Amino acid sequence: MRALARVASAAAALALLLTGCTSGDAPHDSGTIRLRFQSLAWQTESVEANKELVAEWNAAHPDVQVDYVQGSWDSVHDQLLTSFEGGEAPDIIHDASDDLADFAYGGYLADLRTLLPDRLRSDIPAESWRTTTFDEGIYGVPFLQEPKVLIANTRLLKKAGVRIPTPERPWSWTEFREVSRKLTGKGTYGVAWPLKEPVSITLNMGLSDGGQLFHRGADGTVDLRFEQGDRVVPDTVHAQVNTDRSAARSALGMGGSDTLPGLFGGKYAMVPLGFAYRQQVVEQAPEGFEWSVLPMPAGRDGTAQGVSPQTLSVAEDSPHKKEAVAFLDFLLSPRNMVRLAEGDWMLPTGTKALADPALHTAENGWATGTALAENLRPAPAQSVRGYPEWKDKVATPALQEYYSGAIGLGDLKKRLVTDGNRVLARYQR
C-alpha cells in the first residue's frame, strides 16, 4: 500500500503542514473532549469511508469530538517521530504493524491491554494480535490486511490451456514455474515481478515453504539464518528471470502500478500484486479486458504468507486514552470494518466482518482473498528492532542484485546474514 500511495504523498504532506497536529489548531467547546485522528487513507473510497464514520461518531457523541487529520504513508514514520518527540502526536494513529516496533519500545504508544473492550479483543484472531504485540504489551489494533495474489490475464491462461489454481488447490512453486514457461511466447512473458521493493514479498511469501530468516532466541535476541525454506522466492524469481526467461527482467525495477499497462496489453500474463491493486485494475483496464485473481503458489506450509496489517494505535501522551479506544471500538465494529475494507479493497481482520457476504462474492476476486485469510501470518520481521535499516541498507540491494543475476546465491546469503547480523547487533546491545 505504501508504494501505491506515493502518487498522493506530496498533497498529503502539504495537508499535514496546513492542518497541524497540535490541539490548539481546533476550537475547544467548554467540557468537550477533542481527539485528533490521523488517517493514512488515500484512495477516494477509503477517505470517504473514514470521514463518514468520523462524522457519524461526532453526531452521536457531542461530548467527545474527533478531528480528522490526513497523513501520508510515505512520510508517516518520520512525521510521527517528530510529533512524538515534540509532544504533539495525534491521539489516534493510523500506521502499519511493521512500523510500530521502535515506537512501542520507545514508549510513544499506549499499551492497550487494559483498555480494549472484550468484543474487539475476541473478534480479532490471535495471529493478528501478534503483529502489534511487543514484550507482551499490545500497542495497536490490527484492522486491515492485504494478501499477495496473482492478477492474471484470463484470455492468455485459457489460450495456454493451463490448470487454473484455486485457494483449495493452488499451484506449487514448481508448477508455477512450469505454467510461467507455458505462458511465455512471442511478445509475452509468463510473469512480471515488480520488485522495486523486494524485501517484503520475499520474506512474506517465504513462509509458504517454512522460511523464517529471523530467529529469536530464548534471551530475546534475534539473529539471521538463511535456510532451505528461505530460498523458495529467491530461487524461483532468479530462475524465471535468468534461466527460464519466463519473467520480464525490465519489471524488476518497477512498482506494482508500473506493470499494469503491460498486463492489460498482453506483455505479461500474470503479476504478483497486493490484493488492493484490484481497484486499479477495475478503474484502468481497457474495455473487454478479462482478468482473474489467483492464489500465490503454495509450498510445504500451503498458502501461508506473511502480512503487516494496517493498525490503529493510541499515543501514550494522549490525556484521553479511554475515549480514544471507545472511538476505535466504534470505528472497528463489524459493520464499519466491512466499510473500511471495501473502501481500501483489503480484508478485515475481524472474524465477523470477514464473514460478511459482501466480501465473499466472485466479482473482482473477493472470494479468493477471503479464502486466503485463514493462512495469513505475521510478517517474519514484525517485531525486530533494526529491521528498517537491514531492509534498506542490506537486503534491498542484495536481493535486487541477485534477482538480476549480478551476484550468486552464496553472495546473497553472506550479505543477508553476515552483513545483516552486524546491523541487528547494534540494536541488541
mmCIF file of N, CA and C in Angstrom, residues 41-117:
data_model
loop_
_atom_site.group_PDB
_atom_site.id
_atom_site.type_symbol
_atom_site.label_atom_id
_atom_site.label_comp_id
_atom_site.label_asym_id
_atom_site.label_seq_id
_atom_site.Cartn_x
_atom_site.Cartn_y
_atom_site.Cartn_z
ATOM 1 N N ALA A 41 -5.558 6.870 5.099
ATOM 2 C CA ALA A 41 -6.394 6.537 3.939
ATOM 3 C C ALA A 41 -6.063 7.496 2.804
ATOM 4 N N TRP A 42 -5.987 6.972 1.587
ATOM 5 C CA TRP A 42 -5.637 7.860 0.468
ATOM 6 C C TRP A 42 -6.503 7.638 -0.759
ATOM 7 N N GLN A 43 -7.025 6.412 -0.934
ATOM 8 C CA GLN A 43 -7.907 6.189 -2.067
ATOM 9 C C GLN A 43 -9.241 6.898 -1.799
ATOM 10 N N THR A 44 -9.863 7.382 -2.842
ATOM 11 C CA THR A 44 -11.077 8.189 -2.686
ATOM 12 C C THR A 44 -12.125 7.478 -1.845
ATOM 13 N N GLU A 45 -12.395 6.211 -2.149
ATOM 14 C CA GLU A 45 -13.412 5.467 -1.408
ATOM 15 C C GLU A 45 -13.041 5.316 0.060
ATOM 16 N N SER A 46 -11.757 5.112 0.313
ATOM 17 C CA SER A 46 -11.300 4.910 1.680
ATOM 18 C C SER A 46 -11.382 6.199 2.489
ATOM 19 N N VAL A 47 -10.951 7.309 1.897
ATOM 20 C CA VAL A 47 -11.039 8.597 2.587
ATOM 21 C C VAL A 47 -12.490 8.927 2.902
ATOM 22 N N GLU A 48 -13.365 8.690 1.931
ATOM 23 C CA GLU A 48 -14.789 8.966 2.150
ATOM 24 C C GLU A 48 -15.351 8.115 3.280
ATOM 25 N N ALA A 49 -14.990 6.828 3.311
ATOM 26 C CA ALA A 49 -15.494 5.947 4.364
ATOM 27 C C ALA A 49 -15.018 6.410 5.736
ATOM 28 N N ASN A 50 -13.743 6.768 5.852
ATOM 29 C CA ASN A 50 -13.216 7.232 7.131
ATOM 30 C C ASN A 50 -13.887 8.520 7.582
ATOM 31 N N LYS A 51 -14.031 9.463 6.664
ATOM 32 C CA LYS A 51 -14.647 10.741 7.032
ATOM 33 C C LYS A 51 -16.120 10.569 7.392
ATOM 34 N N GLU A 52 -16.805 9.679 6.699
ATOM 35 C CA GLU A 52 -18.217 9.422 7.023
ATOM 36 C C GLU A 52 -18.349 8.840 8.429
ATOM 37 N N LEU A 53 -17.442 7.914 8.778
ATOM 38 C CA LEU A 53 -17.511 7.295 10.101
ATOM 39 C C LEU A 53 -17.174 8.295 11.198
ATOM 40 N N VAL A 54 -16.222 9.178 10.944
ATOM 41 C CA VAL A 54 -15.915 10.231 11.922
ATOM 42 C C VAL A 54 -17.134 11.122 12.121
ATOM 43 N N ALA A 55 -17.808 11.474 11.033
ATOM 44 C CA ALA A 55 -18.995 12.326 11.133
ATOM 45 C C ALA A 55 -20.111 11.627 11.902
ATOM 46 N N GLU A 56 -20.281 10.325 11.687
ATOM 47 C CA GLU A 56 -21.311 9.573 12.403
ATOM 48 C C GLU A 56 -21.003 9.528 13.903
ATOM 49 N N TRP A 57 -19.731 9.318 14.236
ATOM 50 C CA TRP A 57 -19.349 9.325 15.651
ATOM 51 C C TRP A 57 -19.631 10.701 16.276
ATOM 52 N N ASN A 58 -19.201 11.752 15.614
ATOM 53 C CA ASN A 58 -19.369 13.091 16.160
ATOM 54 C C ASN A 58 -20.828 13.446 16.368
ATOM 55 N N ALA A 59 -21.689 12.997 15.448
ATOM 56 C CA ALA A 59 -23.126 13.287 15.583
ATOM 57 C C ALA A 59 -23.716 12.587 16.800
ATOM 58 N N ALA A 60 -23.181 11.411 17.136
ATOM 59 C CA ALA A 60 -23.719 10.632 18.262
ATOM 60 C C ALA A 60 -23.019 10.903 19.578
ATOM 61 N N HIS A 61 -21.881 11.630 19.543
ATOM 62 C CA HIS A 61 -21.101 11.856 20.765
ATOM 63 C C HIS A 61 -20.703 13.335 20.857
ATOM 64 N N PRO A 62 -21.632 14.188 21.201
ATOM 65 C CA PRO A 62 -21.325 15.627 21.255
ATOM 66 C C PRO A 62 -20.254 15.985 22.279
ATOM 67 N N ASP A 63 -20.052 15.142 23.284
ATOM 68 C CA ASP A 63 -19.060 15.454 24.320
ATOM 69 C C ASP A 63 -17.667 14.946 23.984
ATOM 70 N N VAL A 64 -17.548 14.085 22.953
ATOM 71 C CA VAL A 64 -16.245 13.567 22.531
ATOM 72 C C VAL A 64 -16.180 13.708 21.014
ATOM 73 N N GLN A 65 -15.538 14.743 20.556
ATOM 74 C CA GLN A 65 -15.475 15.043 19.131
ATOM 75 C C GLN A 65 -14.121 14.619 18.545
ATOM 76 N N VAL A 66 -14.159 14.062 17.345
ATOM 77 C CA VAL A 66 -12.956 13.583 16.664
ATOM 78 C C VAL A 66 -12.648 14.494 15.483
ATOM 79 N N ASP A 67 -11.416 14.979 15.425
ATOM 80 C CA ASP A 67 -10.956 15.795 14.304
ATOM 81 C C ASP A 67 -10.129 14.921 13.369
ATOM 82 N N TYR A 68 -10.548 14.858 12.119
ATOM 83 C CA TYR A 68 -9.845 14.049 11.108
ATOM 84 C C TYR A 68 -8.624 14.808 10.602
ATOM 85 N N VAL A 69 -7.458 14.150 10.641
ATOM 86 C CA VAL A 69 -6.206 14.728 10.132
ATOM 87 C C VAL A 69 -5.662 13.795 9.062
ATOM 88 N N GLN A 70 -5.353 14.330 7.880
ATOM 89 C CA GLN A 70 -4.863 13.499 6.783
ATOM 90 C C GLN A 70 -3.356 13.317 6.884
ATOM 91 N N GLY A 71 -2.901 12.068 6.887
ATOM 92 C CA GLY A 71 -1.481 11.742 6.878
ATOM 93 C C GLY A 71 -1.075 11.128 5.553
ATOM 94 N N SER A 72 0.174 10.711 5.468
ATOM 95 C CA SER A 72 0.715 10.134 4.233
ATOM 96 C C SER A 72 1.549 8.909 4.562
ATOM 97 N N TRP A 73 1.349 7.822 3.830
ATOM 98 C CA TRP A 73 2.147 6.617 4.030
ATOM 99 C C TRP A 73 3.636 6.895 3.826
ATOM 100 N N ASP A 74 3.960 7.722 2.865
ATOM 101 C CA ASP A 74 5.364 7.931 2.522
ATOM 102 C C ASP A 74 6.148 8.661 3.604
ATOM 103 N N SER A 75 5.487 9.465 4.399
ATOM 104 C CA SER A 75 6.205 10.279 5.384
ATOM 105 C C SER A 75 5.824 9.958 6.819
ATOM 106 N N VAL A 76 4.997 8.932 7.022
ATOM 107 C CA VAL A 76 4.408 8.754 8.348
ATOM 108 C C VAL A 76 5.444 8.470 9.429
ATOM 109 N N HIS A 77 6.460 7.652 9.158
ATOM 110 C CA HIS A 77 7.396 7.292 10.221
ATOM 111 C C HIS A 77 8.137 8.523 10.741
ATOM 112 N N ASP A 78 8.725 9.295 9.851
ATOM 113 C CA ASP A 78 9.467 10.478 10.278
ATOM 114 C C ASP A 78 8.543 11.522 10.881
ATOM 115 N N GLN A 79 7.363 11.660 10.306
ATOM 116 C CA GLN A 79 6.413 12.651 10.823
ATOM 117 C C GLN A 79 5.963 12.284 12.239
ATOM 118 N N LEU A 80 5.673 11.004 12.468
ATOM 119 C CA LEU A 80 5.270 10.579 13.804
ATOM 120 C C LEU A 80 6.408 10.745 14.806
ATOM 121 N N LEU A 81 7.618 10.369 14.409
ATOM 122 C CA LEU A 81 8.752 10.503 15.316
ATOM 123 C C LEU A 81 8.924 11.954 15.743
ATOM 124 N N THR A 82 8.807 12.866 14.787
ATOM 125 C CA THR A 82 8.921 14.287 15.118
ATOM 126 C C THR A 82 7.810 14.730 16.060
ATOM 127 N N SER A 83 6.589 14.277 15.790
ATOM 128 C CA SER A 83 5.463 14.700 16.627
ATOM 129 C C SER A 83 5.528 14.073 18.016
ATOM 130 N N PHE A 84 6.004 12.840 18.117
ATOM 131 C CA PHE A 84 6.176 12.217 19.432
ATOM 132 C C PHE A 84 7.204 12.992 20.258
ATOM 133 N N GLU A 85 8.342 13.259 19.661
ATOM 134 C CA GLU A 85 9.409 13.935 20.391
ATOM 135 C C GLU A 85 9.042 15.373 20.731
ATOM 136 N N GLY A 86 8.164 15.961 19.919
ATOM 137 C CA GLY A 86 7.734 17.323 20.185
ATOM 138 C C GLY A 86 6.502 17.416 21.056
ATOM 139 N N GLY A 87 5.968 16.271 21.498
ATOM 140 C CA GLY A 87 4.783 16.278 22.342
ATOM 141 C C GLY A 87 3.525 16.699 21.633
ATOM 142 N N GLU A 88 3.470 16.498 20.312
ATOM 143 C CA GLU A 88 2.318 16.949 19.538
ATOM 144 C C GLU A 88 1.705 15.816 18.708
ATOM 145 N N ALA A 89 1.839 14.604 19.173
ATOM 146 C CA ALA A 89 1.311 13.461 18.416
ATOM 147 C C ALA A 89 -0.209 13.455 18.430
ATOM 148 N N PRO A 90 -0.820 12.984 17.349
ATOM 149 C CA PRO A 90 -2.278 12.818 17.362
ATOM 150 C C PRO A 90 -2.673 11.776 18.404
ATOM 151 N N ASP A 91 -3.905 11.847 18.880
ATOM 152 C CA ASP A 91 -4.361 10.881 19.887
ATOM 153 C C ASP A 91 -4.483 9.492 19.289
ATOM 154 N N ILE A 92 -5.031 9.412 18.077
ATOM 155 C CA ILE A 92 -5.296 8.131 17.413
ATOM 156 C C ILE A 92 -4.458 8.082 16.148
ATOM 157 N N ILE A 93 -3.693 7.002 15.994
ATOM 158 C CA ILE A 93 -2.653 6.938 14.970
ATOM 159 C C ILE A 93 -2.865 5.751 14.047
ATOM 160 N N HIS A 94 -2.999 6.041 12.780
ATOM 161 C CA HIS A 94 -3.114 5.011 11.740
ATOM 162 C C HIS A 94 -1.710 4.726 11.207
ATOM 163 N N ASP A 95 -1.327 3.451 11.157
ATOM 164 C CA ASP A 95 0.005 3.077 10.701
ATOM 165 C C ASP A 95 -0.053 1.631 10.221
ATOM 166 N N ALA A 96 1.109 1.018 10.041
ATOM 167 C CA ALA A 96 1.200 -0.407 9.705
ATOM 168 C C ALA A 96 1.992 -1.105 10.802
ATOM 169 N N SER A 97 1.688 -2.365 11.032
ATOM 170 C CA SER A 97 2.280 -3.069 12.167
ATOM 171 C C SER A 97 3.794 -3.165 12.086
ATOM 172 N N ASP A 98 4.359 -3.208 10.873
ATOM 173 C CA ASP A 98 5.808 -3.323 10.770
ATOM 174 C C ASP A 98 6.523 -2.002 11.031
ATOM 175 N N ASP A 99 5.757 -0.948 11.317
ATOM 176 C CA ASP A 99 6.347 0.345 11.638
ATOM 177 C C ASP A 99 6.251 0.661 13.130
ATOM 178 N N LEU A 100 5.669 -0.249 13.922
ATOM 179 C CA LEU A 100 5.342 0.069 15.308
ATOM 180 C C LEU A 100 6.442 -0.252 16.309
ATOM 181 N N ALA A 101 7.349 -1.170 15.974
ATOM 182 C CA ALA A 101 8.275 -1.690 16.988
ATOM 183 C C ALA A 101 9.051 -0.582 17.692
ATOM 184 N N ASP A 102 9.708 0.279 16.940
ATOM 185 C CA ASP A 102 10.516 1.318 17.572
ATOM 186 C C ASP A 102 9.660 2.271 18.397
ATOM 187 N N PHE A 103 8.453 2.572 17.925
ATOM 188 C CA PHE A 103 7.561 3.458 18.682
ATOM 189 C C PHE A 103 7.081 2.781 19.968
ATOM 190 N N ALA A 104 6.791 1.484 19.876
ATOM 191 C CA ALA A 104 6.335 0.760 21.061
ATOM 192 C C ALA A 104 7.444 0.657 22.098
ATOM 193 N N TYR A 105 8.623 0.209 21.657
ATOM 194 C CA TYR A 105 9.741 0.085 22.584
ATOM 195 C C TYR A 105 10.200 1.444 23.104
ATOM 196 N N GLY A 106 9.968 2.491 22.330
ATOM 197 C CA GLY A 106 10.379 3.828 22.745
ATOM 198 C C GLY A 106 9.422 4.498 23.715
ATOM 199 N N GLY A 107 8.293 3.841 24.023
ATOM 200 C CA GLY A 107 7.351 4.397 24.989
ATOM 201 C C GLY A 107 6.408 5.438 24.429
ATOM 202 N N TYR A 108 6.292 5.506 23.114
ATOM 203 C CA TYR A 108 5.446 6.522 22.499
ATOM 204 C C TYR A 108 3.991 6.084 22.335
ATOM 205 N N LEU A 109 3.733 4.782 22.365
ATOM 206 C CA LEU A 109 2.384 4.258 22.153
ATOM 207 C C LEU A 109 1.836 3.672 23.442
ATOM 208 N N ALA A 110 0.531 3.810 23.635
ATOM 209 C CA ALA A 110 -0.114 3.296 24.834
ATOM 210 C C ALA A 110 -0.282 1.783 24.740
ATOM 211 N N ASP A 111 -0.045 1.090 25.851
ATOM 212 C CA ASP A 111 -0.346 -0.335 25.955
ATOM 213 C C ASP A 111 -1.852 -0.458 26.131
ATOM 214 N N LEU A 112 -2.510 -1.123 25.194
ATOM 215 C CA LEU A 112 -3.978 -1.145 25.148
ATOM 216 C C LEU A 112 -4.608 -2.311 25.909
ATOM 217 N N ARG A 113 -3.809 -3.125 26.560
ATOM 218 C CA ARG A 113 -4.355 -4.350 27.155
ATOM 219 C C ARG A 113 -5.496 -4.087 28.133
ATOM 220 N N THR A 114 -5.384 -3.073 28.956
ATOM 221 C CA THR A 114 -6.431 -2.807 29.955
ATOM 222 C C THR A 114 -7.531 -1.907 29.413
ATOM 223 N N LEU A 115 -7.386 -1.448 28.183
ATOM 224 C CA LEU A 115 -8.346 -0.509 27.611
ATOM 225 C C LEU A 115 -9.263 -1.139 26.573
ATOM 226 N N LEU A 116 -8.802 -2.217 25.932
ATOM 227 C CA LEU A 116 -9.576 -2.814 24.841
ATOM 228 C C LEU A 116 -10.836 -3.494 25.363
ATOM 229 N N PRO A 117 -11.979 -3.236 24.741
ATOM 230 C CA PRO A 117 -13.195 -3.956 25.125
ATOM 231 C C PRO A 117 -13.112 -5.428 24.715
#
